[in-house]
Short mmCIF file of C-alpha atoms in Angstrom, two decimals:
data_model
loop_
_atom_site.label_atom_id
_atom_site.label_comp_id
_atom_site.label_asym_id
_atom_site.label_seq_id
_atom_site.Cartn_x
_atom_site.Cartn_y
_atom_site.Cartn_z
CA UNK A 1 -40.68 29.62 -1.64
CA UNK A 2 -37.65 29.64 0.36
CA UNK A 3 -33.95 28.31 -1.02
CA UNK A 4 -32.30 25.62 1.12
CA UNK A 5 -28.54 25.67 0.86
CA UNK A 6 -27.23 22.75 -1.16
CA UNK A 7 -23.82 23.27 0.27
CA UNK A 8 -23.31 22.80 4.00
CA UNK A 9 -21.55 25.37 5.76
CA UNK A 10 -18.20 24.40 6.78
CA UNK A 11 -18.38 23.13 10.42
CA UNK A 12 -17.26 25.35 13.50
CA UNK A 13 -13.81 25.30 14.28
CA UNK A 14 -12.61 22.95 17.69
CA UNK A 15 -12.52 26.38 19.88
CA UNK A 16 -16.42 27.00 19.04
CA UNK A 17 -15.62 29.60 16.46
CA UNK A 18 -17.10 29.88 13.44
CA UNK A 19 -15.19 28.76 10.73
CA UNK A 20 -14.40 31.19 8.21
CA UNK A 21 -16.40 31.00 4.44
CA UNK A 22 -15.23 29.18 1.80
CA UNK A 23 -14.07 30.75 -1.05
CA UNK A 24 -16.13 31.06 -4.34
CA UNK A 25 -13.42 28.66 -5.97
CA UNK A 26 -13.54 25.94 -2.99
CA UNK A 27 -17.60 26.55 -3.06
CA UNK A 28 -17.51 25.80 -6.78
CA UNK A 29 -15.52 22.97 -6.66
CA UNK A 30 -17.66 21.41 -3.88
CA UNK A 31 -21.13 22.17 -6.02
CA UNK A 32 -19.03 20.03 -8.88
CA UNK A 33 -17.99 17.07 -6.71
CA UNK A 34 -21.42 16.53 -5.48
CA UNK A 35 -22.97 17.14 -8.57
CA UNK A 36 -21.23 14.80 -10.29
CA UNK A 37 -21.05 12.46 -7.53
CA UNK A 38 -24.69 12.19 -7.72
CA UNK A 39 -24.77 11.64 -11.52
CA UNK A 40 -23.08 8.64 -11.36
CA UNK A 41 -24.61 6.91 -8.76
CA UNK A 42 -27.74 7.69 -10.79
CA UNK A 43 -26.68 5.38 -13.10
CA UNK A 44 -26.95 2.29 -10.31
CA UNK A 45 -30.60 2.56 -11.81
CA UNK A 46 -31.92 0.32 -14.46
CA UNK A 47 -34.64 2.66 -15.13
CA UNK A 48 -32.36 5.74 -15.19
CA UNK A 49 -30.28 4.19 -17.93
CA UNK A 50 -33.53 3.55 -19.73
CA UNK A 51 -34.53 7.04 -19.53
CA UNK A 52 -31.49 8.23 -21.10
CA UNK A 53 -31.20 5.92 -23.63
CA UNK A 54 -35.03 6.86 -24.80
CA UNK A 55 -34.00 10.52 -24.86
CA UNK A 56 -30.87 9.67 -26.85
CA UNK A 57 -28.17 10.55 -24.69
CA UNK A 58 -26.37 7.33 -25.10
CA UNK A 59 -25.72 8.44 -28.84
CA UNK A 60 -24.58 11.47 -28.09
CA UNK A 61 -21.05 11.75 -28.69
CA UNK A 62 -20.53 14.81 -26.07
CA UNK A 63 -22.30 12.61 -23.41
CA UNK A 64 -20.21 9.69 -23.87
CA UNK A 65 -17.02 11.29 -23.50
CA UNK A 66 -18.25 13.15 -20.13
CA UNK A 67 -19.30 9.09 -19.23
CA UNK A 68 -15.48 8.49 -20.58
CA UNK A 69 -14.07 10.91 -18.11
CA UNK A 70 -16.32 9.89 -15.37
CA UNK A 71 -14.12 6.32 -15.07
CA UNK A 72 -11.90 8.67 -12.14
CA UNK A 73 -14.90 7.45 -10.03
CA UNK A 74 -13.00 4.06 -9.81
CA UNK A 75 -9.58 5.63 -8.22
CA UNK A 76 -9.09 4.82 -4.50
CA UNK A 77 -10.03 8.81 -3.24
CA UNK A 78 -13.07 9.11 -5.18
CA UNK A 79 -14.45 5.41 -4.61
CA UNK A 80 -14.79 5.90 -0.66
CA UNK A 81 -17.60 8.34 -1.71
CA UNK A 82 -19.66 6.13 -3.88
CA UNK A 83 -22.66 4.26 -1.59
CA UNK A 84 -23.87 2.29 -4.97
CA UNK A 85 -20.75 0.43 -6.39
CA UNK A 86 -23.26 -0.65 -9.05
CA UNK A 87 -22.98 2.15 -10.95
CA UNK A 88 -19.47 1.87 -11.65
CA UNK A 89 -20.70 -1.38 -13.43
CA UNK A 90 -23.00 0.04 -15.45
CA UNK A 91 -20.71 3.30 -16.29
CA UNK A 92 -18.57 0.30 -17.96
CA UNK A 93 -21.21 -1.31 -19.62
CA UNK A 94 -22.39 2.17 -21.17
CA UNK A 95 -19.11 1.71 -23.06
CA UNK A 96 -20.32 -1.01 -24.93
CA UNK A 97 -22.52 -0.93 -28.24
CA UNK A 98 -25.12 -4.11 -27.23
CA UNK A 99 -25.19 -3.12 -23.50
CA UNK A 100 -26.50 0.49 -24.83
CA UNK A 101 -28.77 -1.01 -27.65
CA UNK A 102 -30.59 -3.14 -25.29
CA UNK A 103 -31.75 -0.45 -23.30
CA UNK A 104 -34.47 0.24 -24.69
CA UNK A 105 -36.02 -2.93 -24.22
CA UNK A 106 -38.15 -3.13 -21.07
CA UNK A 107 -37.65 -6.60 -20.49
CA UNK A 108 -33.84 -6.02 -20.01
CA UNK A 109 -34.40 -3.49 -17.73
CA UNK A 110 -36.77 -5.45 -15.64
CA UNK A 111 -34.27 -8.11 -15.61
CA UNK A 112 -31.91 -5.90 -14.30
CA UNK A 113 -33.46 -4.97 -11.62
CA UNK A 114 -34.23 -8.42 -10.91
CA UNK A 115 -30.94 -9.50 -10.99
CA UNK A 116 -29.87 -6.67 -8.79
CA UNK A 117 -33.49 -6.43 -6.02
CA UNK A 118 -31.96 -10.69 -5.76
CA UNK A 119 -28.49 -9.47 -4.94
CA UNK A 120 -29.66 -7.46 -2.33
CA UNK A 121 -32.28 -9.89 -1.17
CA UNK A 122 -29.62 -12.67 -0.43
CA UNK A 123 -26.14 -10.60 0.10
CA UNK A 124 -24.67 -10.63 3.57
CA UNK A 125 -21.48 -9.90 5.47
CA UNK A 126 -19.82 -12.60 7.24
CA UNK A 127 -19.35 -10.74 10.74
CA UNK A 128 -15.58 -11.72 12.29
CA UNK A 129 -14.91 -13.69 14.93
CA UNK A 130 -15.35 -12.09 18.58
CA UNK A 131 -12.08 -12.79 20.58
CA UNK A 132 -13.86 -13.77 23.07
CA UNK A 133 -15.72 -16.45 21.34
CA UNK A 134 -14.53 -20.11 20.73
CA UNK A 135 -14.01 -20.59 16.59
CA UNK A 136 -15.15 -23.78 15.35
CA UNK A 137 -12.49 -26.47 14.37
CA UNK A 138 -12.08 -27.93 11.18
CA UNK A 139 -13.23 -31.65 11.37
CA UNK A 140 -10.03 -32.82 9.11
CA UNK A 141 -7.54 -30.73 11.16
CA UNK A 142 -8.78 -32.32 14.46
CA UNK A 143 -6.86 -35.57 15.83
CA UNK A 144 -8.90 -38.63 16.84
CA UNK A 145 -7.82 -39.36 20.33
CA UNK A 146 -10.19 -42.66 19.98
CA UNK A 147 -12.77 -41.05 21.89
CA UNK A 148 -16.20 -43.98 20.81
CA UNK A 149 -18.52 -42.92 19.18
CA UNK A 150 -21.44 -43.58 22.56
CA UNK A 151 -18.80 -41.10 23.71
CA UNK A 152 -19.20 -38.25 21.14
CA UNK A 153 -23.03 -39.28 21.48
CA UNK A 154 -23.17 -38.38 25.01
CA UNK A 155 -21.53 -35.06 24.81
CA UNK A 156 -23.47 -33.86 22.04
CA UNK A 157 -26.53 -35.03 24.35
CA UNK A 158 -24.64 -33.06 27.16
CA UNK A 159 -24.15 -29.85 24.98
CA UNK A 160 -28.08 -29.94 23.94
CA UNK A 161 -29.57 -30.45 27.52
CA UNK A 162 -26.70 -27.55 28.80
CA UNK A 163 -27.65 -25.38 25.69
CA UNK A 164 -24.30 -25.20 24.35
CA UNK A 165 -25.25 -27.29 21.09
CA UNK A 166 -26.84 -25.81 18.13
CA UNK A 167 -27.67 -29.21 16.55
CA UNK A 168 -25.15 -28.25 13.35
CA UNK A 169 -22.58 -30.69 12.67
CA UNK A 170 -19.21 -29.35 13.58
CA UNK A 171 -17.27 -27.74 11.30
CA UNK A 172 -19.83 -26.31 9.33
CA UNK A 173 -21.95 -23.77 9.12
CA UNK A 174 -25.82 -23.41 10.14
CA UNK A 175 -27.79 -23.56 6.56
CA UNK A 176 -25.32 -26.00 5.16
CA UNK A 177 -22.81 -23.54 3.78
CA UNK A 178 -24.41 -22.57 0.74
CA UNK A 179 -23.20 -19.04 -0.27
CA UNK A 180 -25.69 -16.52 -1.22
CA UNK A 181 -24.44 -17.03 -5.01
CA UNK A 182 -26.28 -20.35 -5.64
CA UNK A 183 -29.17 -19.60 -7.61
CA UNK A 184 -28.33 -16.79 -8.26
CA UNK A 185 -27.88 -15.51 -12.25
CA UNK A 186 -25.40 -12.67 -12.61
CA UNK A 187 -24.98 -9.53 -14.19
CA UNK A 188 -22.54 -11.13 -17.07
CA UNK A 189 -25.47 -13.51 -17.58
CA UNK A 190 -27.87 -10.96 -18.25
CA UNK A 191 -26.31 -8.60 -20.00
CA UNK A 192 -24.56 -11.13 -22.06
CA UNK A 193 -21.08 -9.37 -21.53
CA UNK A 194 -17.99 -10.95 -19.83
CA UNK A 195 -17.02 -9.46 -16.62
CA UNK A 196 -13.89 -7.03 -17.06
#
């Protein structure tokens, strides 16, 4: 079976040249980043943390000072590289004695992931504003001119039949402006630890 390079090659220089090799040092320290990079975004897994709590890891005391030294994750030029910001999370709950005794319990871990599969499910980005497009007032900022109401009837009638209207009152948003944190239970709730 062939071997597959788990190191890239560095890319080719701007002139189209070929970029010269890295050196057994630099190629080292790359296998280490990624390797380690990868370990703790493992631990964004319920299940993972399970696994290593069944094989006794988590009362290891070797393991739990390489999960100690791990916390240089959180510093601002390591953090860009982390796609699961979960696992920084959990690398903080490993610190604590009932976080690590209660997983082993199944249920926990189930509710884990149900608390996190529901963050997912329901988390969103507000996009920005487009320049080009009007923002919405704020209804108490706005200054009754004494406009009737038959008035304001007819040009919400006006904006519907034009197709300007969207039918939500002004100054709010479409679904009511509920966030995507009401019914939602959180981590701290689960795990029965304070957020940090």
């Amino acid at each position: 079976m062939q071997q597959f390079p788990t190191i890239l090659p560095p890319p080719p220089l701007p002139d189209g040249s070929e970029a010269p090799a890295r050196s057994a040092e630099k190629h080292a320290n790359l296998v280490r980043f990624q390797s380690e990079l990868e370990f703790v975004q493992c631990l964004a897994h319920p299940q993972y943390l399970h696994e290593l709590s069944i094989q006794g890891y988590l009362s290891k005391p070797p393991f739990l000072t390489y999960l100690e030294y791990l916390e240089y994750w959180r510093s601002p030029e390591y953090v860009k590289f982390i796609t699961y910001p979960t696992c920084l999370v959990y690398l903080t709950l490993l610190q604590t004695e009932l976080f690590k005794s209660r997983l082993n319990d199944m249920g926990f871990i189930n509710e884990l992931i149900r608390v996190g599969t529901r963050h997912h499910e329901t988390w969103r980005v507000e996009k920005p504003p487009s320049p080009e497009a009007p923002t919405e007032e704020d209804p108490s900022q706005t200054i009754d001119h004494g406009a009737d109401d038959d008035e304001r009837d007819d040009n919400d009638a006006n904006e519907k039949k034009n197709g300007e209207g969207d039918g939500a009152p002004r100054g709010r948003r479409k679904g009511g402006g509920q966030g995507h944190a009401k019914g939602r239970s959180s981590l701290s709730s689960v795990t029965g630890i304070p957020p940090v």
